[in-house]
Amino acid sequence: MNRDDEHAVVLLSGGLDSATCLAMARAQGLVCHALTVDYGQRHQAEMQAAARLAVSLGAAQHRVVRVDLAGMGGSALTDAGIDVPEQPGTGVPVTYVPARNTVMLSIALAWAEVLDARHIFIGVNAVDYSGYPDCRPAFIEQFERLAALATSAATEQGHTVRIQAPLIALTKAEIIRQGSALGVDYAATVTCYQADADGQACGRCDACRLRRQGFAEAGVSDATRYAADAG
Amino acid sequence: MNRDDEHAVVLLSGGLDSATCLAMARAQGLVCHALTVDYGQRHQAEMQAAARLAVSLGAAQHRVVRVDLAGMGGSALTDAGIDVPEQPGTGVPVTYVPARNTVMLSIALAWAEVLDARHIFIGVNAVDYSGYPDCRPAFIEQFERLAALATSAATEQGHTVRIQAPLIALTKAEIIRQGSALGVDYAATVTCYQADADGQACGRCDACRLRRQGFAEAGVSDATRYAADAG
């Protein structure tokens, strides 16, 4: 497949899911523009991972846009006063960031219009993150409808944008299997909610547990770099 | 009317429209949290005006969130390489900022969730800005539908957010008349696309022309501070 003339904005956090998503977009033959939205999250190691992954996975360019949601509070991921939990809870996790995917897709949409990109890829997953409303198919579909009304490219020229969420119905093991087949180097991805400055994982938080379990179920050896005192 | 327990996020740019919008939200008895999204626009004088207006119009607080869309280009308002036009053109103006209202409403939605605010006010206007797709009623309605799926507050607790755009069908003269009746000090607002550091208007750009004409039609004296060499 060769679609050299078709462009995509791919949201890339530096984690396992979004790296796989970028590899899938590239496998569709699309010219990929990687976008990292830095919403003031604590795990800066993930940001550095994103920059390296953009290069290794063949993105045409990588841009970081900072949005200062941190000061708003309301999430353990952006508010230093809330601890990241080590045990899964019920309902919406405290690691939920208010309206995060709405904000990230909006910025992706702005860039897509400038680039005349007709695809936005987002690595949301409704299986592992069932507590997050903005990871569900209905949300993604509704955003696509909004995008068709939101930009001059769409309303004046009929250049609508498709929101692609290829991981949405996959288990973590399936994501890892597909990414491995596409050559994703998972050692370069950072998933841990509290990775150290070097990108080494704690091995204890929800994200680490889900990831470790995914590699085990996928039958793929886990190349994650864990800290010396990891759980 | 007294709704001390009802909160609203009000998008406040420092311009005439959003100042009027804040006055209208206050007149509904809502506790108003003013939000200025600094998307890298050139007119910093407008930002300072926003801070002063938030106080004078009785907002409970004012927050500025910076989103660096400037580097993306694509608009005369954020790209120093594109001139602001002095004559109105046809179609989508070059002062259009890609997906601007989508980005601003997304950030407002994030804050609304943290504050448990059930209203977002945005001063869009479909009369003067008919070339901007994201100033149309269909766009606003679609964003409200998205908001109902986007946040945990909405999906878990039924705390949906209403997007209020009270200026959407008003002429500039009607906006000025209503705002004057509510005590808005229009001398404190900055509309000009290329206001100087002091907030003085050029008197020549599209925004200045529309504003001047609005005061004339409203029969309200124009308190705008024009630069010495203004047109």
XYZ file of C-alpha atoms in Angstrom, chain B residues 81-229:
149
model
C 4.504 35.944 8.308
C 0.911 36.620 7.234
C -0.343 40.217 7.175
C -3.611 41.181 8.824
C -5.836 42.443 5.984
C -7.288 45.945 6.036
C -10.091 45.167 3.585
C -12.734 42.479 4.112
C -12.316 39.544 1.697
C -14.671 36.738 0.751
C -14.874 33.202 2.139
C -12.876 32.197 5.202
C -10.799 35.157 6.459
C -7.017 34.726 6.838
C -7.551 35.750 10.466
C -9.269 32.374 10.959
C -7.341 30.251 13.496
C -7.517 26.484 12.799
C -10.000 24.740 15.076
C -9.795 27.621 17.535
C -13.211 27.310 19.135
C -12.865 23.518 19.357
C -9.612 23.940 21.283
C -11.006 26.703 23.514
C -14.215 24.808 24.326
C -12.203 21.647 25.094
C -10.098 23.447 27.658
C -13.196 25.109 29.085
C -14.763 21.649 29.348
C -11.774 20.332 31.295
C -12.031 23.195 33.755
C -15.822 22.874 33.976
C -15.411 19.258 35.028
C -12.925 20.157 37.769
C -15.177 22.988 39.024
C -18.411 21.019 38.543
C -19.639 23.922 36.394
C -22.705 23.120 34.307
C -22.419 25.989 31.836
C -19.794 27.156 29.377
C -20.268 30.583 27.802
C -18.622 31.478 24.514
C -19.059 34.805 22.744
C -19.250 33.499 19.198
C -21.295 35.367 16.679
C -22.651 33.970 13.436
C -23.622 37.363 12.007
C -20.294 39.199 11.749
C -18.189 36.035 11.558
C -20.236 34.077 9.073
C -17.039 32.887 7.359
C -15.922 30.974 10.474
C -17.420 27.470 10.616
C -16.900 27.170 14.371
C -19.082 30.229 15.063
C -22.228 28.556 13.722
C -25.110 27.170 15.811
C -24.654 23.638 14.385
C -21.080 23.565 15.653
C -22.062 24.735 19.149
C -24.855 22.135 19.353
C -22.489 19.382 18.235
C -19.938 20.352 20.857
C -22.638 20.119 23.529
C -23.412 16.583 22.341
C -19.710 15.708 22.474
C -19.432 17.122 26.014
C -22.190 14.775 27.158
C -19.943 11.818 26.215
C -16.548 13.296 27.023
C -16.336 13.622 30.777
C -16.703 11.353 33.712
C -18.914 13.996 35.377
C -21.378 13.697 32.482
C -21.310 9.952 31.907
C -21.059 8.774 35.530
C -23.000 11.434 37.410
C -25.248 12.920 34.749
C -23.629 16.333 35.232
C -23.871 17.505 31.654
C -22.630 20.884 30.504
C -24.668 23.382 28.510
C -22.783 25.402 25.911
C -24.293 28.877 25.912
C -23.594 31.229 23.021
C -25.907 34.164 23.817
C -24.462 36.465 21.118
C -24.699 33.971 18.285
C -27.624 35.608 16.484
C -27.077 39.245 17.512
C -25.729 42.059 15.364
C -22.765 44.041 16.690
C -25.119 46.930 17.494
C -27.429 44.642 19.500
C -24.441 43.221 21.415
C -23.269 46.737 22.290
C -26.747 47.846 23.347
C -27.242 44.828 25.616
C -23.746 45.101 27.101
C -24.134 48.822 27.737
C -27.384 48.118 29.586
C -25.457 45.629 31.752
C -22.756 48.191 32.506
C -19.902 46.848 30.369
C -17.125 49.440 30.083
C -16.230 49.021 26.416
C -13.227 51.352 26.734
C -11.602 48.475 28.651
C -12.092 45.978 25.813
C -9.665 45.427 22.958
C -11.016 44.280 19.596
C -8.313 45.398 17.169
C -6.339 42.584 15.497
C -3.184 44.675 15.761
C -3.645 46.771 18.894
C -0.471 48.353 20.238
C 1.092 47.321 23.566
C -1.095 49.878 25.289
C -4.293 48.407 23.824
C -4.867 51.296 21.403
C -6.695 50.324 18.223
C -5.507 50.784 14.629
C -8.933 51.814 13.394
C -8.286 50.142 10.034
C -8.528 46.338 10.326
C -11.726 44.336 9.792
C -12.328 44.042 13.527
C -11.978 47.801 14.062
C -14.368 48.583 11.200
C -17.044 46.196 12.488
C -16.703 47.572 15.983
C -16.893 51.221 14.984
C -19.923 50.551 12.810
C -21.560 48.687 15.729
C -21.292 51.674 18.058
C -22.675 53.956 15.365
C -25.647 51.674 14.703
C -26.285 51.138 18.411
C -26.340 54.867 19.011
C -23.820 54.366 21.821
C -20.820 56.677 21.970
C -17.623 54.876 20.954
C -15.184 54.912 23.888
C -12.575 52.895 21.972
C -9.047 54.221 22.459
C -7.578 54.702 18.979
C -3.862 55.188 18.283
C -2.787 58.700 17.222
C -2.310 57.555 13.609
